[in-house]
Short mmCIF file of C-alpha atoms in Angstrom, two decimals:
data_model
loop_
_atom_site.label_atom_id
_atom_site.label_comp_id
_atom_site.label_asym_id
_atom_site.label_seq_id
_atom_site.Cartn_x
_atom_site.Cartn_y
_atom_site.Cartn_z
CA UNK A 621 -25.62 15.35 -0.93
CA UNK A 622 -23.62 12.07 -0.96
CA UNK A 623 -22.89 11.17 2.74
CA UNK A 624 -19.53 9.62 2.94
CA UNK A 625 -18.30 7.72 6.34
CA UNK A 626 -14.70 6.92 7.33
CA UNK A 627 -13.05 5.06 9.85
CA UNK A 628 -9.54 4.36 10.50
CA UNK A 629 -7.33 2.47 12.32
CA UNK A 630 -4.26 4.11 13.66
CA UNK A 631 -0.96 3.38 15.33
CA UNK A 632 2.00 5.06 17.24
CA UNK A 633 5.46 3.32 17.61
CA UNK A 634 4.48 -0.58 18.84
CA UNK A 635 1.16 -0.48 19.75
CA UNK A 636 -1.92 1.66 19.30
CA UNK A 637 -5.00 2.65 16.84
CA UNK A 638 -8.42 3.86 16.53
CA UNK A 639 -10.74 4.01 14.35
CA UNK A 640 -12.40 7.43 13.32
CA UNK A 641 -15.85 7.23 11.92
CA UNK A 642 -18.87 9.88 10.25
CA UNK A 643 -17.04 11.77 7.96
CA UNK A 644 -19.82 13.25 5.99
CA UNK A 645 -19.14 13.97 2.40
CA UNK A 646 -17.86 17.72 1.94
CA UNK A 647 -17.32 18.67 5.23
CA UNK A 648 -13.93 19.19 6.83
CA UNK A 649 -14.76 17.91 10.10
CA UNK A 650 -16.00 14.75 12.28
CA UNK A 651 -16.77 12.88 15.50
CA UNK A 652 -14.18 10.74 16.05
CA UNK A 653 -14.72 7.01 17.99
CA UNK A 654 -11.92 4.37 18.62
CA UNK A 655 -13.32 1.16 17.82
CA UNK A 656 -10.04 -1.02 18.77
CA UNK A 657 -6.32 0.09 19.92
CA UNK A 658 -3.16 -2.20 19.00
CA UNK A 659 -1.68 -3.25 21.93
CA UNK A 660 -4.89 -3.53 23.86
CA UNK A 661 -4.87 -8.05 22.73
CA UNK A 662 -2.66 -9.43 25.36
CA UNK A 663 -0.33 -11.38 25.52
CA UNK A 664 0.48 -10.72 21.45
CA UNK A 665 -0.27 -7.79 19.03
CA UNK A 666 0.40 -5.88 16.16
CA UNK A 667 1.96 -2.50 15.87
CA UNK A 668 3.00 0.11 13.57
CA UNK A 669 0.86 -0.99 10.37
CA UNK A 670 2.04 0.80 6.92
CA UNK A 671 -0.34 -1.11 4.40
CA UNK A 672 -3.73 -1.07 4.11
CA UNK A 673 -6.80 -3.44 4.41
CA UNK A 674 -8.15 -5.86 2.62
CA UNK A 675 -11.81 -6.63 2.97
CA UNK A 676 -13.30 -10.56 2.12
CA UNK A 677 -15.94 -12.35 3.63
CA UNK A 678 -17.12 -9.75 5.69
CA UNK A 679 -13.89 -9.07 7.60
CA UNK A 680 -10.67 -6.56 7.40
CA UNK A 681 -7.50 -8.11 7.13
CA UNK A 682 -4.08 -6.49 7.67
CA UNK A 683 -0.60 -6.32 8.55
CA UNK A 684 1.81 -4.50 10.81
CA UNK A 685 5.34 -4.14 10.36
CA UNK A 686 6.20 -5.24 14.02
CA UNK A 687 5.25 -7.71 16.97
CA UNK A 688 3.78 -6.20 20.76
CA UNK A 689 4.64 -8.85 22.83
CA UNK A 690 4.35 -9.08 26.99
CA UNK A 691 6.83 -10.07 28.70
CA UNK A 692 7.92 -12.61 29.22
CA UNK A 693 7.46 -13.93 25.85
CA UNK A 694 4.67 -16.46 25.56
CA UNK A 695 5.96 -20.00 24.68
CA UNK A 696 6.14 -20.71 21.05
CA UNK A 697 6.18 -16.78 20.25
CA UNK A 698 8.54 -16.04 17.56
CA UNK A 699 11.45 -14.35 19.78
CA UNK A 700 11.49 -10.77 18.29
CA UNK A 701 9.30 -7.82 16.46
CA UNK A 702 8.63 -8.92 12.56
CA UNK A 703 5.29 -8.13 11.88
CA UNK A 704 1.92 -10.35 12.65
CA UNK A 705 -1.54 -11.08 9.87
CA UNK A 706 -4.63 -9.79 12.15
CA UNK A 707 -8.68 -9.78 10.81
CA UNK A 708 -11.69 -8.18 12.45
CA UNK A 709 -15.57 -7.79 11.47
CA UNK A 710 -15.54 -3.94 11.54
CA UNK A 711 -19.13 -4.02 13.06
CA UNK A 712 -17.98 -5.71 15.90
CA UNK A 713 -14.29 -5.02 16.44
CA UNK A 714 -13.77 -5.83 20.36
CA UNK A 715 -15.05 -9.79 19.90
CA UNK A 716 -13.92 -10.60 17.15
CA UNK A 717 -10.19 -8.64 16.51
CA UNK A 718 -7.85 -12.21 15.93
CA UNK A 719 -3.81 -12.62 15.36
CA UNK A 720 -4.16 -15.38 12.41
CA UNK A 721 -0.16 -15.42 12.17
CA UNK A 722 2.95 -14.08 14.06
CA UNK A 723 5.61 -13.28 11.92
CA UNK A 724 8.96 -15.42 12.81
CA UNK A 725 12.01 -13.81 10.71
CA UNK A 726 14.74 -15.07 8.70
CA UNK A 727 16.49 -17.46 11.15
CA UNK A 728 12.81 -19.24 11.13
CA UNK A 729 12.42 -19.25 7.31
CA UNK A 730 9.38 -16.75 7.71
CA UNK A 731 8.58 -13.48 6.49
CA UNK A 732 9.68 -9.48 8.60
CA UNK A 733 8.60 -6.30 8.19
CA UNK A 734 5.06 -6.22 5.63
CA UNK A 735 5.03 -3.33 3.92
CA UNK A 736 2.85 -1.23 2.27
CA UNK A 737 -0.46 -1.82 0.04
CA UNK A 738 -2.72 -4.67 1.22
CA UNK A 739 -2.94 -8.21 0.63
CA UNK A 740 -4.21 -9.63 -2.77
CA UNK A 741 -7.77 -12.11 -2.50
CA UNK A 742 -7.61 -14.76 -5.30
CA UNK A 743 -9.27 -18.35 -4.92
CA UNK A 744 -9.97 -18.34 -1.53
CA UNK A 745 -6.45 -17.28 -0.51
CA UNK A 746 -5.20 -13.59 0.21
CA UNK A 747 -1.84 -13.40 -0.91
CA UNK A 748 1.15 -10.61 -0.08
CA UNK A 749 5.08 -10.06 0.71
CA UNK A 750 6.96 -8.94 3.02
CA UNK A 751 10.10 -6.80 2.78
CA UNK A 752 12.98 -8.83 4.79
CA UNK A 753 12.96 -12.00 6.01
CA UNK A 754 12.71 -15.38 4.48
CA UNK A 755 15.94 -17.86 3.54
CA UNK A 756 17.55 -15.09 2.13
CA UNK A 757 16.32 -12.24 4.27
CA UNK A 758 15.13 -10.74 1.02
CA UNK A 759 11.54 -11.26 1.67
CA UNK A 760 8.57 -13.68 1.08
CA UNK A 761 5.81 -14.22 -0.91
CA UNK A 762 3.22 -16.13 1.64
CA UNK A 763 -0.61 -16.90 1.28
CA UNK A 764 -3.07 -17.87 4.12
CA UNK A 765 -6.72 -18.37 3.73
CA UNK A 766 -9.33 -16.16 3.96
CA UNK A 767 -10.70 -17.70 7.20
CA UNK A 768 -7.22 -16.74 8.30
CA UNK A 769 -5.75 -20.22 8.93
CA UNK A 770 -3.32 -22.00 6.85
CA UNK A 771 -0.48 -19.62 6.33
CA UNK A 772 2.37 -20.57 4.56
CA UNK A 773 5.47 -19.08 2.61
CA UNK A 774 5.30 -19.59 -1.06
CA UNK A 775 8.68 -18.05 -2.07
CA UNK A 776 11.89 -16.73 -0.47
CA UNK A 777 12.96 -14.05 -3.06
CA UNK A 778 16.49 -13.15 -3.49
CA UNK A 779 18.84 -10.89 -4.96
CA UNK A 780 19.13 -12.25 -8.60
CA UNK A 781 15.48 -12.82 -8.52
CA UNK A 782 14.71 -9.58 -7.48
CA UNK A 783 14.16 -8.30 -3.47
CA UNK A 784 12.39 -6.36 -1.23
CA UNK A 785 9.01 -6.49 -2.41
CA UNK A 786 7.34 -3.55 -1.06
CA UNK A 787 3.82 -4.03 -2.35
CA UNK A 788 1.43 -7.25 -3.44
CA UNK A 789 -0.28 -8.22 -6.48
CA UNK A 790 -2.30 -8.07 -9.63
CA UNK A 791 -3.79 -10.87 -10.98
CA UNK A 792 -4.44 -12.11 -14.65
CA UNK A 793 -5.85 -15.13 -16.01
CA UNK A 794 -4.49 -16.70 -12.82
CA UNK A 795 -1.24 -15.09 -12.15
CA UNK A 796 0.41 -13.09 -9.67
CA UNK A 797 1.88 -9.82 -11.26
CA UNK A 798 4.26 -8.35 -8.59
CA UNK A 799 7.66 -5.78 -8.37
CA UNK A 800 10.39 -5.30 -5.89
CA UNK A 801 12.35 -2.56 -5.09
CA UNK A 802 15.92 -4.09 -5.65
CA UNK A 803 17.69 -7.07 -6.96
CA UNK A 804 17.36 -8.44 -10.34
CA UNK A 805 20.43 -8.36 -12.94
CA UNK A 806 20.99 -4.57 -12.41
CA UNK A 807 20.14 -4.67 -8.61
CA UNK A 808 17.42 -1.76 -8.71
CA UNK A 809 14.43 -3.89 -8.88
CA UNK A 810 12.19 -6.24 -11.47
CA UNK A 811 8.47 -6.60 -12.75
CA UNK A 812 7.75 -10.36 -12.34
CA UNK A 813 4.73 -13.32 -12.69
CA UNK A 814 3.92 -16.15 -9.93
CA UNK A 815 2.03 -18.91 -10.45
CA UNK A 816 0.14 -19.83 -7.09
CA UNK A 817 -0.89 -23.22 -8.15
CA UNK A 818 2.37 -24.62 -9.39
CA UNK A 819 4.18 -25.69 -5.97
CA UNK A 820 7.72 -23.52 -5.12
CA UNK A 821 10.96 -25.89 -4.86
CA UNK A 822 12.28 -26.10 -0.83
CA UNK A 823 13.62 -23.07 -0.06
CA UNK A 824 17.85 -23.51 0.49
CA UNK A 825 20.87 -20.98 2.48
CA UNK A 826 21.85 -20.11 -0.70
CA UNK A 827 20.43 -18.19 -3.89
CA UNK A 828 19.05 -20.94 -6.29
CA UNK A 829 18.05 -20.41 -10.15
CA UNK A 830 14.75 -18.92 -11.04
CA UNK A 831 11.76 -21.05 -9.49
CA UNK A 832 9.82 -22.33 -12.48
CA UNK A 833 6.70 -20.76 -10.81
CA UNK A 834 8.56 -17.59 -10.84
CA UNK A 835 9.41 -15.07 -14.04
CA UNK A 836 11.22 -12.13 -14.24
CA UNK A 837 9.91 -10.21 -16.90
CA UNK A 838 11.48 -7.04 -16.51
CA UNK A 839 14.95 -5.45 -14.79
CA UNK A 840 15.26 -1.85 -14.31
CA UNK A 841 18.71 -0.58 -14.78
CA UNK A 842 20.80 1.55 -12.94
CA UNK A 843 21.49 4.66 -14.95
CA UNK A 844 18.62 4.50 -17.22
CA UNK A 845 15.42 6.86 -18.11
CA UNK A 846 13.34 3.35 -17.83
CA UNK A 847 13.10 4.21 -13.92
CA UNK A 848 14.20 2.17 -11.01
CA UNK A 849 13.12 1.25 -8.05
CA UNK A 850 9.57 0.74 -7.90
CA UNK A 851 7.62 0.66 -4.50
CA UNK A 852 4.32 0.34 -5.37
CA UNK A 853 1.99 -2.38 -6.94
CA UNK A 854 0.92 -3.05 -10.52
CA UNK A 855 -2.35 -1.82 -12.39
CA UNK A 856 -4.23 -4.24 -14.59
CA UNK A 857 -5.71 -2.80 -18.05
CA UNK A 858 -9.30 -3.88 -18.51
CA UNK A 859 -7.67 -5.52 -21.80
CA UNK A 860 -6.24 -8.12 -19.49
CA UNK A 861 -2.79 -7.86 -21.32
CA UNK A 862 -1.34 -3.84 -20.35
CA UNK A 863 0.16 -3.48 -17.04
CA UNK A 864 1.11 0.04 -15.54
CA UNK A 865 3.53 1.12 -12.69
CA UNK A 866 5.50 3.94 -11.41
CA UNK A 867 8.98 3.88 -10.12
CA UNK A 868 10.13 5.92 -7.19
CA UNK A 869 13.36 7.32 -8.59
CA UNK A 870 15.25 6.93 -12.37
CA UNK A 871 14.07 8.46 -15.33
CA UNK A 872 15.96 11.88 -17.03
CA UNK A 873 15.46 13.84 -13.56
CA UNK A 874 15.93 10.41 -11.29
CA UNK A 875 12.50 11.72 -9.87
CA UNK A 876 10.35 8.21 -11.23
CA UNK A 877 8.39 7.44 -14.05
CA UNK A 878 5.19 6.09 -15.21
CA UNK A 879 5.05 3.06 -17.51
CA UNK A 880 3.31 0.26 -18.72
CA UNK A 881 4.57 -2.99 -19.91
CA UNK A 882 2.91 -6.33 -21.89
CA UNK A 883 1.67 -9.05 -19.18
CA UNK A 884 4.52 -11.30 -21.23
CA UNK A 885 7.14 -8.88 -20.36
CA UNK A 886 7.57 -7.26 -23.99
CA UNK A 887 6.87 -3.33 -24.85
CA UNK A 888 8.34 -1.94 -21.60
CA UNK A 889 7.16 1.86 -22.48
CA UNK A 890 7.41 5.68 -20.48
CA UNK A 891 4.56 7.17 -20.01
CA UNK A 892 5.51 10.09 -17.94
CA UNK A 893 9.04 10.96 -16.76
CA UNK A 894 9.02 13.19 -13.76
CA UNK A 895 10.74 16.74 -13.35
CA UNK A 896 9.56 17.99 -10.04
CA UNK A 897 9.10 21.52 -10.11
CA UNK A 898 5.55 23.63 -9.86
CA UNK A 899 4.19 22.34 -13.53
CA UNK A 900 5.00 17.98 -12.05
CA UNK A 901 5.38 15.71 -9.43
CA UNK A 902 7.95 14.02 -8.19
CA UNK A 903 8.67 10.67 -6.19
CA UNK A 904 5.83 8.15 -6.20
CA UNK A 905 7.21 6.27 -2.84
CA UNK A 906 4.85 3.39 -3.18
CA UNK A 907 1.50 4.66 -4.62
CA UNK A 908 0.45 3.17 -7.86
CA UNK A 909 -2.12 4.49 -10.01
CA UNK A 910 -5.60 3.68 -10.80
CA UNK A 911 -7.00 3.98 -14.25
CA UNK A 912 -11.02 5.37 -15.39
CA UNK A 913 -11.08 4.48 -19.51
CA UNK A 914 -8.13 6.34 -21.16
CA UNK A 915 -7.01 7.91 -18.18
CA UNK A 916 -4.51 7.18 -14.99
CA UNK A 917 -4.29 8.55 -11.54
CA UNK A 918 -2.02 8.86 -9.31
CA UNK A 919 0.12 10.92 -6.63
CA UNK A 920 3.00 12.17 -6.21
CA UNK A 921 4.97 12.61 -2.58
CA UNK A 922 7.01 15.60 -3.47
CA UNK A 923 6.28 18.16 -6.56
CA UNK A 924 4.20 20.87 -7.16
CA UNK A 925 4.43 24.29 -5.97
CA UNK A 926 5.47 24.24 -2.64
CA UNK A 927 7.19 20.52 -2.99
CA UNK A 928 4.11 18.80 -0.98
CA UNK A 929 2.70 16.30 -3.76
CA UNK A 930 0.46 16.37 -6.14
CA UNK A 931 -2.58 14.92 -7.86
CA UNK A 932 -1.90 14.02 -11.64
CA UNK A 933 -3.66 12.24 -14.36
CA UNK A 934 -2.14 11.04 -17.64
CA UNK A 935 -3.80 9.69 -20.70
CA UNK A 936 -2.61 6.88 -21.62
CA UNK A 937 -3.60 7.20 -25.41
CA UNK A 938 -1.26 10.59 -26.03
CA UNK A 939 0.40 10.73 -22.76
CA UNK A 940 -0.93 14.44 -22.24
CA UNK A 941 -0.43 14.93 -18.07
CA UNK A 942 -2.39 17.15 -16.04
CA UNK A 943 -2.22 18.19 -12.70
CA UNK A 944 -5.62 18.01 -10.91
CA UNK A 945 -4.21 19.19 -7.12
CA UNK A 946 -1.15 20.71 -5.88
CA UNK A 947 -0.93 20.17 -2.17
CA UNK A 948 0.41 22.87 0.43
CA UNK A 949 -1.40 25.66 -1.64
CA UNK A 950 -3.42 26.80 1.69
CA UNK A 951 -2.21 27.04 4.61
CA UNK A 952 -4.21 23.50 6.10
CA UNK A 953 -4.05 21.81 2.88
CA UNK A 954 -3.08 18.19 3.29
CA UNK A 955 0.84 17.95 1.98
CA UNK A 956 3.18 14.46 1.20
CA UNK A 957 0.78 11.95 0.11
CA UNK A 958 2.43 8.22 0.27
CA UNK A 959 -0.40 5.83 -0.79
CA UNK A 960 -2.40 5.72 -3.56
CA UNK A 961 -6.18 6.90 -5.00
CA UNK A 962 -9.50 5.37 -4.24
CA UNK A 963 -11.55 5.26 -7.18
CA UNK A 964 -15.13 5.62 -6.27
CA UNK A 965 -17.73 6.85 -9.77
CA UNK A 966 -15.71 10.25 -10.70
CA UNK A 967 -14.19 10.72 -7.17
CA UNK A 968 -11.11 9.87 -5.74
CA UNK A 969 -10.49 9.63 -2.27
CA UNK A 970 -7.05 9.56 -1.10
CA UNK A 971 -4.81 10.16 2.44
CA UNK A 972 -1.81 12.52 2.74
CA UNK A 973 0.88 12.03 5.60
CA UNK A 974 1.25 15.67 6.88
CA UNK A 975 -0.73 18.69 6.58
CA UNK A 976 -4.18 19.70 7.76
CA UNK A 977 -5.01 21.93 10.60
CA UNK A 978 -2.18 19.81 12.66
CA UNK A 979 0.04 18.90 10.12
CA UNK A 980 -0.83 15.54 11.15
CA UNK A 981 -2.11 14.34 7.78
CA UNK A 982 -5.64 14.72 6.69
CA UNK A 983 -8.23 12.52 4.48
CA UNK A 984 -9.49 13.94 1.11
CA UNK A 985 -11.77 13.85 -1.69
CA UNK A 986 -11.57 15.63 -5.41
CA UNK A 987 -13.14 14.78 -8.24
CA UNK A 988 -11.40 13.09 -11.45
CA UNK A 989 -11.47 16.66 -13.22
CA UNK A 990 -9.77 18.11 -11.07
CA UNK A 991 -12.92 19.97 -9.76
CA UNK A 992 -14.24 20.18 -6.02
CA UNK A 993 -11.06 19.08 -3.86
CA UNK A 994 -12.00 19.05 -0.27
CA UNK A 995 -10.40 18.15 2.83
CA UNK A 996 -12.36 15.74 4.60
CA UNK A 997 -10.66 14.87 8.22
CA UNK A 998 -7.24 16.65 9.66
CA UNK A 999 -5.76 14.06 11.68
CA UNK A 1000 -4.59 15.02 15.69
CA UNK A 1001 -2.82 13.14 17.08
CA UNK A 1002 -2.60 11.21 20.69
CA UNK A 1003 -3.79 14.64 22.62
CA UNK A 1004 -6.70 15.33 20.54
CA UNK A 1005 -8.83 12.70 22.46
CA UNK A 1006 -6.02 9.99 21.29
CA UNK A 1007 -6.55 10.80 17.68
CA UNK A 1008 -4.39 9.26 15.06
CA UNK A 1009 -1.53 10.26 12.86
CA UNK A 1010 0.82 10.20 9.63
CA UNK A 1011 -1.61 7.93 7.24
CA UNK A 1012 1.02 6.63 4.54
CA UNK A 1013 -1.19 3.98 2.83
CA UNK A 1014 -5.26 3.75 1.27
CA UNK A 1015 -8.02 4.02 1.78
CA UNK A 1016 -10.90 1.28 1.12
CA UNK A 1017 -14.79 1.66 0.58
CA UNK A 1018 -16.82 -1.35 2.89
CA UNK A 1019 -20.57 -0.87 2.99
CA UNK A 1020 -20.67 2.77 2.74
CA UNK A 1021 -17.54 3.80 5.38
CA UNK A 1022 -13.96 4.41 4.21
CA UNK A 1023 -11.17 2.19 5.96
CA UNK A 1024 -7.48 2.91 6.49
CA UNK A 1025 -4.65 2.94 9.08
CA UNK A 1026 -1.91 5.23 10.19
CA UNK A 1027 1.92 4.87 11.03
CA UNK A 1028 1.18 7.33 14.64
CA UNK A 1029 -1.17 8.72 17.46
CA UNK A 1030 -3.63 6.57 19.29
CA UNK A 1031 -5.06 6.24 22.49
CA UNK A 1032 -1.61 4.40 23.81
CA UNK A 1033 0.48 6.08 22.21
CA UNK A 1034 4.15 3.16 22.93
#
């Protein structure tokens, strides 16, 4: 038997988390031990993270969507809640948990509110966006080093450009491959390339043509069965030149699609349009999906029998769709996943926001055909020995454990 640890970090409100550890493979139960709770690094923290972590150099790095500040306010503390960059080595959490940057807003020029997904590593940068702030207040792309110094904001986006980028990157052959969720010439989002390495003109108060670093490849329209919106990140074909996607709503049923789309911008295609229902899913918020040869996989928040999410895979070849899991079917089944799959051999491992013995969310594992689903961890919540709750993003494998936060619970629970 293939023993399979997790731990996760976990936050309520402004300021808490855990991390829960020893999940062993195919079991649906585990100790539970907080290794480090937001809120606890005086006089500045990080609270309410909905991304996940990115692991380089031995460390985690993430981001929360908001600022814990004492009061009063340090000196030189950016004067509201937008969000900070924080790292730890997850063997030794207490010593060496570190704020590398506080997020400032828009009336600094800086980035608010990082969303979803976790930052992108390329050339001894990590790279990411956030969803407001920046000259525009239409978000940022920034970079900062993987030592965690040197932050700086690449790119304010804005509304012609495309906005409100909800997820990071993909790279190829030294490019950024990104989406937002709005903006662009029909205002419900674009598929675009950055160049890190060619410098970004000086950001000004108003919207300025198209950065030469910057390309929009692809607009989705409004009333169109292309999809619109998209929330979650990009998926690079091994052939280096085939990206795929989803889209949270659009499409015949306005329920998302899949699609994929040349690197260069050309043969936008659907893959799968989405009907809801008991036989499909429906509403990717901002999972994307993660591909094994001629097959994708991905989730779904709402579809499926009881309208709790599914588990699909599509080939890409003839577009055939399956549905490997239909969550809600038992009575502690994990229901409304938000994030995306971990690939791991023929498993995926994946999180689902409520559900589980305390419809709390729960941690899962099922294999790629479909076989063996099994819930792993039921999440409890601040009462259940200040247990966490509501995980909305992924999971990551380091060094045999699996690492992830949630939006709730905690031992502070503020």
């Amino acid at each position: 038997m293939i023993t399979r640890k997790v731990r996760y970090v976990v936050v309520f409100a402004l300021a808490l988390g855990i991390v829960m550890a020893a999940i062993p493979h195919g079991i649906a139960a585990s100790s539970v031990s907080t290794i480090y709770s937001f809120g606890t690094t005086q006089p500045i923290d990080g609270g309410v993270p909905k991304g996940s972590l990115t692991y380089v150099n031995g460390w985690l790095f993430g981001r929360t969507t908001t600022t814990i500040a004492t009061m009063p306010t340090p000196a030189s503390t950016p004067i509201g809640s937008y969000g900070v960059i924080f790292h730890f080595d997850p063997d030794n959490v207490a010593s060496s948990y570190s704020i590398d940057h506080v997020f400032a807003g828009h009336d600094a020029d800086d980035g608010d509110n990082p969303r979803h997904d976790a930052m992108t590593p390329f050339n001894n940068q990590l790279y990411g966006t956030t969803l407001e702030g920046g000259s525009h207040n239409n978000g940022i792309i920034f970079s900062i080093g993987q030592d965690g110094t040197g932050y700086q904001v690449l790119l304010s986006l804005h509304n012609s450009i495309g906005d409100e980028s909800h997820s990071c990157f993909v790279v190829a052959n030294n490019i950024l491959y990104g989406m937002t969720g709005s903006g662009g010439d029909n205002g419900e989002g674009v598929i675009f390339s950055f160049n890190p390495a060619t410098p970004t003109p000086t950001p000004t108060a108003s919207p300025t043509s198209t950065p030469t670093n910057f390309e929009k490849l692809f607009s989705f329209a409004c009333a169109s069965s292309t999809g619109k919106e998209p929330h979650g990140r990009l998926t690079l074909d091994p052939d280096g030149t085939t990206l795929y996607g989803m889209t949270r709503k659009g499409g015949e049923h306005d329920l998302g699609v899949v699609f994929s789309i040349d690197t260069n911008g050309d043969n936008y295609t659907e893959l799968h349009d989405f009907a809801g229902g008991d036989s499909d899913g429906a509403t990717s918020d901002h999972g994307y999906v993660v591909q094994s040869g001629h097959h994708l996989y991905g989730m779904t928040t709402n579809g499926g029998h009881h309208d709790d999410g599914v588990i699909f895979k599509l080939n890409i070849d003839d577009q055939s769709f399956q549905l490997l899991h239909k969550f809600g079917e038992t009575h502690h089944d994990g229901k409304n996943p938000y994030g995306s799959l971990l690939l791991v051999g023929n498993q995926l491992y994946g999180t689902t926001a409520n559900g589980g013995d305390n419809d709390l969310g729960t941690v899962f594992v099922i294999n790629t055909s479909g076989n063996n689903y099994q819930r792993l961890y039921s999440f409890g919540g601040k009462t259940n020995n200040g247990d966490g709750s509501k995980p909305i993003d992924n999971v990551i494998l380091v060094n045999g454990w699996l690492y992830g936060m949630t939006t709730e619970g905690g031992a502070h629970n503020q």
